[in-house]
mmCIF file of C-alpha atoms in Angstrom:
data_model
loop_
_atom_site.group_PDB
_atom_site.id
_atom_site.type_symbol
_atom_site.label_atom_id
_atom_site.label_comp_id
_atom_site.label_asym_id
_atom_site.label_seq_id
_atom_site.Cartn_x
_atom_site.Cartn_y
_atom_site.Cartn_z
ATOM 1 C CA UNK O 1 0.000 0.000 0.000
ATOM 2 C CA UNK O 2 1.534 3.306 -1.064
ATOM 3 C CA UNK O 3 2.140 5.893 1.600
ATOM 4 C CA UNK O 4 1.516 9.617 1.537
ATOM 5 C CA UNK O 5 3.299 11.223 -1.385
ATOM 6 C CA UNK O 6 4.405 14.843 -1.378
ATOM 7 C CA UNK O 7 5.850 16.830 -4.232
ATOM 8 C CA UNK O 8 8.164 18.557 -4.709
ATOM 9 C CA UNK O 9 10.539 17.307 -2.026
ATOM 10 C CA UNK O 10 12.784 20.345 -2.151
ATOM 11 C CA UNK O 11 12.337 23.814 -3.525
ATOM 12 C CA UNK O 12 13.963 27.205 -3.311
ATOM 13 C CA UNK O 13 12.032 30.416 -3.770
ATOM 14 C CA UNK O 14 12.684 34.108 -3.244
ATOM 15 C CA UNK O 15 10.773 36.539 -1.090
ATOM 16 C CA UNK O 16 7.517 37.687 -2.622
ATOM 17 C CA UNK O 17 7.038 34.627 -4.786
ATOM 18 C CA UNK O 18 4.315 32.082 -4.269
ATOM 19 C CA UNK O 19 4.546 28.310 -3.995
ATOM 20 C CA UNK O 20 2.201 25.354 -4.411
ATOM 21 C CA UNK O 21 2.822 22.025 -2.705
ATOM 22 C CA UNK O 22 1.026 18.814 -3.523
ATOM 23 C CA UNK O 23 -0.014 15.824 -1.433
ATOM 24 C CA UNK O 24 -1.505 12.476 -2.409
ATOM 25 C CA UNK O 25 -2.944 10.636 0.587
ATOM 26 C CA UNK O 26 -2.983 6.926 1.278
ATOM 27 C CA UNK O 27 -5.633 5.209 -0.806
ATOM 28 C CA UNK O 28 -8.940 5.281 1.032
ATOM 29 C CA UNK O 29 -7.967 8.164 3.290
ATOM 30 C CA UNK O 30 -10.259 11.140 2.878
ATOM 31 C CA UNK O 31 -8.658 13.533 5.337
ATOM 32 C CA UNK O 32 -5.523 15.520 4.569
ATOM 33 C CA UNK O 33 -3.818 17.745 7.117
ATOM 34 C CA UNK O 34 -0.932 20.114 6.593
ATOM 35 C CA UNK O 35 1.735 20.971 9.155
ATOM 36 C CA UNK O 36 4.705 23.313 9.189
ATOM 37 C CA UNK O 37 7.827 22.125 11.005
ATOM 38 C CA UNK O 38 10.630 24.482 11.997
ATOM 39 C CA UNK O 39 13.428 24.098 14.552
ATOM 40 C CA UNK O 40 12.101 27.047 16.543
ATOM 41 C CA UNK O 41 8.391 26.331 16.620
ATOM 42 C CA UNK O 42 8.234 22.591 16.073
ATOM 43 C CA UNK O 43 5.235 21.081 14.326
ATOM 44 C CA UNK O 44 2.388 23.522 13.828
ATOM 45 C CA UNK O 45 -1.004 22.732 12.373
ATOM 46 C CA UNK O 46 -1.995 24.640 9.255
ATOM 47 C CA UNK O 47 -5.323 23.155 8.162
ATOM 48 C CA UNK O 48 -7.254 19.988 7.532
ATOM 49 C CA UNK O 49 -9.434 19.014 4.592
ATOM 50 C CA UNK O 50 -12.008 16.269 4.495
ATOM 51 C CA UNK O 51 -14.203 15.525 1.498
ATOM 52 C CA UNK O 52 -13.034 18.709 -0.236
ATOM 53 C CA UNK O 53 -14.033 20.912 2.721
ATOM 54 C CA UNK O 54 -11.724 22.675 5.129
ATOM 55 C CA UNK O 55 -12.724 21.283 8.516
ATOM 56 C CA UNK O 56 -10.110 22.792 10.795
ATOM 57 C CA UNK O 57 -7.656 25.663 10.567
ATOM 58 C CA UNK O 58 -4.614 26.657 12.592
ATOM 59 C CA UNK O 59 -3.309 30.115 13.433
ATOM 60 C CA UNK O 60 -1.574 31.031 10.214
ATOM 61 C CA UNK O 61 -2.092 34.151 8.092
ATOM 62 C CA UNK O 62 -4.294 34.149 5.039
ATOM 63 C CA UNK O 63 -1.230 33.813 2.807
ATOM 64 C CA UNK O 64 -1.456 30.126 3.584
ATOM 65 C CA UNK O 65 -4.288 28.396 1.797
ATOM 66 C CA UNK O 66 -5.205 24.968 0.622
ATOM 67 C CA UNK O 67 -7.716 22.885 -1.202
ATOM 68 C CA UNK O 68 -8.681 19.287 -1.691
ATOM 69 C CA UNK O 69 -9.862 17.608 -4.845
ATOM 70 C CA UNK O 70 -12.506 14.952 -5.323
ATOM 71 C CA UNK O 71 -9.834 12.233 -5.397
ATOM 72 C CA UNK O 72 -8.660 13.428 -1.925
ATOM 73 C CA UNK O 73 -5.421 14.838 -3.275
ATOM 74 C CA UNK O 74 -4.588 18.167 -1.704
ATOM 75 C CA UNK O 75 -2.559 21.239 -2.471
ATOM 76 C CA UNK O 76 -1.403 24.041 -0.265
ATOM 77 C CA UNK O 77 -0.352 27.439 -1.475
ATOM 78 C CA UNK O 78 1.742 30.103 0.182
ATOM 79 C CA UNK O 79 1.633 33.524 -1.419
ATOM 80 C CA UNK O 80 3.988 36.459 -0.951
ATOM 81 C CA UNK O 81 6.671 34.313 0.596
ATOM 82 C CA UNK O 82 8.639 35.600 3.568
ATOM 83 C CA UNK O 83 11.982 34.408 4.893
ATOM 84 C CA UNK O 84 10.202 32.954 7.916
ATOM 85 C CA UNK O 85 8.233 30.616 5.696
ATOM 86 C CA UNK O 86 11.329 28.491 5.235
ATOM 87 C CA UNK O 87 10.338 25.169 6.757
ATOM 88 C CA UNK O 88 9.484 21.559 6.208
ATOM 89 C CA UNK O 89 5.862 21.286 5.149
ATOM 90 C CA UNK O 90 4.343 17.970 6.073
ATOM 91 C CA UNK O 91 1.162 16.483 4.781
ATOM 92 C CA UNK O 92 -0.645 13.789 6.742
ATOM 93 C CA UNK O 93 -3.601 11.656 5.806
ATOM 94 C CA UNK O 94 -6.142 9.759 7.854
ATOM 95 C CA UNK O 95 -9.345 7.835 7.341
ATOM 96 C CA UNK O 96 -11.502 10.231 9.289
ATOM 97 C CA UNK O 97 -11.613 13.884 10.162
ATOM 98 C CA UNK O 98 -10.606 15.486 13.448
ATOM 99 C CA UNK O 99 -8.172 12.803 14.494
ATOM 100 C CA UNK O 100 -4.591 12.622 15.670
ATOM 101 C CA UNK O 101 -4.031 9.202 14.101
ATOM 102 C CA UNK O 102 -2.065 10.590 11.196
ATOM 103 C CA UNK O 103 0.175 9.125 8.519
ATOM 104 C CA UNK O 104 2.774 11.633 7.399
ATOM 105 C CA UNK O 105 4.461 12.069 4.067
ATOM 106 C CA UNK O 106 8.174 12.780 3.749
ATOM 107 C CA UNK O 107 7.551 16.491 3.449
ATOM 108 C CA UNK O 108 8.434 19.352 1.148
ATOM 109 C CA UNK O 109 11.469 21.348 2.233
ATOM 110 C CA UNK O 110 10.962 25.004 1.315
ATOM 111 C CA UNK O 111 13.798 27.488 1.441
ATOM 112 C CA UNK O 112 12.981 31.156 0.948
ATOM 113 C CA UNK O 113 15.888 33.412 0.012
ATOM 114 C CA UNK M 1 3.149 28.858 27.330
ATOM 115 C CA UNK M 2 2.879 26.096 24.786
ATOM 116 C CA UNK M 3 -0.119 23.835 25.282
ATOM 117 C CA UNK M 4 1.936 20.643 25.205
ATOM 118 C CA UNK M 5 5.302 20.717 26.948
ATOM 119 C CA UNK M 6 8.205 18.317 26.697
ATOM 120 C CA UNK M 7 11.770 18.393 27.903
ATOM 121 C CA UNK M 8 13.915 18.714 24.787
ATOM 122 C CA UNK M 9 16.605 16.436 26.205
ATOM 123 C CA UNK M 10 18.637 14.718 25.063
ATOM 124 C CA UNK M 11 17.694 11.782 27.220
ATOM 125 C CA UNK M 12 20.517 9.277 27.137
ATOM 126 C CA UNK M 13 19.967 5.683 28.273
ATOM 127 C CA UNK M 14 22.041 2.524 27.934
ATOM 128 C CA UNK M 15 20.897 -0.281 25.684
ATOM 129 C CA UNK M 16 18.463 -2.581 27.476
ATOM 130 C CA UNK M 17 17.281 0.073 29.937
ATOM 131 C CA UNK M 18 13.832 1.623 30.252
ATOM 132 C CA UNK M 19 13.499 5.030 28.623
ATOM 133 C CA UNK M 20 10.886 7.286 30.193
ATOM 134 C CA UNK M 21 9.612 10.210 28.151
ATOM 135 C CA UNK M 22 7.295 12.739 29.712
ATOM 136 C CA UNK M 23 4.836 15.340 28.573
ATOM 137 C CA UNK M 24 2.483 17.777 30.287
ATOM 138 C CA UNK M 25 -0.465 19.608 28.820
ATOM 139 C CA UNK M 26 -2.351 22.710 29.823
ATOM 140 C CA UNK M 27 -5.860 22.103 28.477
ATOM 141 C CA UNK M 28 -7.788 20.126 31.083
ATOM 142 C CA UNK M 29 -10.373 19.309 28.432
ATOM 143 C CA UNK M 30 -7.906 17.417 26.238
ATOM 144 C CA UNK M 31 -9.222 13.938 25.505
ATOM 145 C CA UNK M 32 -6.712 12.357 23.167
ATOM 146 C CA UNK M 33 -2.968 11.948 23.250
ATOM 147 C CA UNK M 34 -0.460 10.661 20.769
ATOM 148 C CA UNK M 35 3.197 9.725 20.669
ATOM 149 C CA UNK M 36 5.066 10.087 17.413
ATOM 150 C CA UNK M 37 8.624 9.048 16.678
ATOM 151 C CA UNK M 38 10.721 11.073 14.260
ATOM 152 C CA UNK M 39 14.082 9.865 13.054
ATOM 153 C CA UNK M 40 16.533 12.503 11.910
ATOM 154 C CA UNK M 41 15.642 13.659 8.405
ATOM 155 C CA UNK M 42 12.436 11.646 8.359
ATOM 156 C CA UNK M 43 8.777 12.401 8.961
ATOM 157 C CA UNK M 44 6.891 11.642 12.202
ATOM 158 C CA UNK M 45 5.454 8.166 12.658
ATOM 159 C CA UNK M 46 2.598 7.389 15.048
ATOM 160 C CA UNK M 47 3.616 4.797 17.619
ATOM 161 C CA UNK M 48 0.968 5.074 20.340
ATOM 162 C CA UNK M 49 -2.267 6.827 21.142
ATOM 163 C CA UNK M 50 -4.197 6.877 24.398
ATOM 164 C CA UNK M 51 -7.607 8.262 25.214
ATOM 165 C CA UNK M 52 -8.324 6.903 28.696
ATOM 166 C CA UNK M 53 -6.656 7.277 32.059
ATOM 167 C CA UNK M 54 -4.207 4.534 32.893
ATOM 168 C CA UNK M 55 -1.735 2.491 30.922
ATOM 169 C CA UNK M 56 -1.805 1.186 27.378
ATOM 170 C CA UNK M 57 0.795 -1.322 26.292
ATOM 171 C CA UNK M 58 1.949 -2.232 22.800
ATOM 172 C CA UNK M 59 5.007 -4.445 22.614
ATOM 173 C CA UNK M 60 7.935 -2.641 24.230
ATOM 174 C CA UNK M 61 5.966 0.607 24.451
ATOM 175 C CA UNK M 62 3.658 1.700 27.262
ATOM 176 C CA UNK M 63 1.733 4.962 27.196
ATOM 177 C CA UNK M 64 0.487 6.341 30.481
ATOM 178 C CA UNK M 65 -2.156 9.020 30.927
ATOM 179 C CA UNK M 66 -3.012 10.832 34.127
ATOM 180 C CA UNK M 67 -5.718 13.391 33.410
ATOM 181 C CA UNK M 68 -5.847 14.666 36.992
ATOM 182 C CA UNK M 69 -2.177 15.621 36.801
ATOM 183 C CA UNK M 70 -2.370 16.522 33.078
ATOM 184 C CA UNK M 71 0.543 14.248 32.411
ATOM 185 C CA UNK M 72 1.341 11.782 29.638
ATOM 186 C CA UNK M 73 4.338 9.507 29.453
ATOM 187 C CA UNK M 74 5.855 6.938 27.154
ATOM 188 C CA UNK M 75 7.947 4.092 28.492
ATOM 189 C CA UNK M 76 10.214 2.136 26.166
ATOM 190 C CA UNK M 77 11.372 -1.138 27.659
ATOM 191 C CA UNK M 78 14.565 -2.898 26.574
ATOM 192 C CA UNK M 79 15.695 0.220 24.698
ATOM 193 C CA UNK M 80 17.652 -0.391 21.518
ATOM 194 C CA UNK M 81 19.993 1.916 19.583
ATOM 195 C CA UNK M 82 17.355 1.873 16.823
ATOM 196 C CA UNK M 83 15.009 3.651 19.253
ATOM 197 C CA UNK M 84 17.263 6.722 19.090
ATOM 198 C CA UNK M 85 15.031 9.432 17.673
ATOM 199 C CA UNK M 86 12.972 12.455 18.659
ATOM 200 C CA UNK M 87 9.698 11.569 20.354
ATOM 201 C CA UNK M 88 6.840 13.986 19.868
ATOM 202 C CA UNK M 89 3.977 14.156 22.312
ATOM 203 C CA UNK M 90 0.719 15.525 20.942
ATOM 204 C CA UNK M 91 -2.656 16.233 22.458
ATOM 205 C CA UNK M 92 -6.030 17.226 21.165
ATOM 206 C CA UNK M 93 -6.687 20.749 22.435
ATOM 207 C CA UNK M 94 -9.899 22.677 22.908
ATOM 208 C CA UNK M 95 -12.173 19.688 22.479
ATOM 209 C CA UNK M 96 -10.639 18.808 19.133
ATOM 210 C CA UNK M 97 -8.799 15.638 18.262
ATOM 211 C CA UNK M 98 -6.476 17.602 15.982
ATOM 212 C CA UNK M 99 -3.129 17.156 17.692
ATOM 213 C CA UNK M 100 -1.088 20.012 19.073
ATOM 214 C CA UNK M 101 2.517 18.878 19.180
ATOM 215 C CA UNK M 102 5.174 19.414 21.793
ATOM 216 C CA UNK M 103 8.683 20.340 20.685
ATOM 217 C CA UNK M 104 9.857 16.751 21.127
ATOM 218 C CA UNK M 105 12.379 14.930 23.314
ATOM 219 C CA UNK M 106 15.552 13.598 21.772
ATOM 220 C CA UNK M 107 16.322 10.057 22.927
ATOM 221 C CA UNK M 108 19.766 8.527 22.569
ATOM 222 C CA UNK M 109 20.228 4.851 23.317
ATOM 223 C CA UNK M 110 23.907 4.004 23.554
ATOM 224 C CA UNK M 111 25.331 0.477 23.266
#
């Protein structure tokens, strides 16, 4: 059974640009959550999608957005990138919404210059 | 104050010993707790979850929850060098099961 797949794995952007990250969940999983991981703040919850609807949202500015497609694949977008957005962005999938029983992908490492 | 607190460590234990990892949380209404293991350069992996007071055992791992003291722990028996990793404690906050993560405790098991 394939795990959670995230693309791209690494990317470098400059301040002011925007970026889109993609996540394919485990087959049969309908919930996709996004987390930001940095050395200073640890793992922080961005948002969760279930059946194409955002169900939960963390405390991040509106520059961070996401969506989920009918096949449960999800994308997150960060606009007007700032240096502080440099982080590992992790996607996690689960069978149901509002759960901590998550299966994480390998992450997308974003560097903002 | 972060809602889920862990000592960053490192916690160093000899091979074969019991490693005890601890976590406290501030939201008395938290109902669900999770332990994730994260190897260096890898993504977190769920190893235990616990919803009720008391102990829950799974192989060499035991999760303990004390809601009165707002305390969660993870015991690893017969620690192995392959257990060396960062252990993340997470709790559902504000009535949600969406986990809020602690900063993690680094565990080193030396031969």
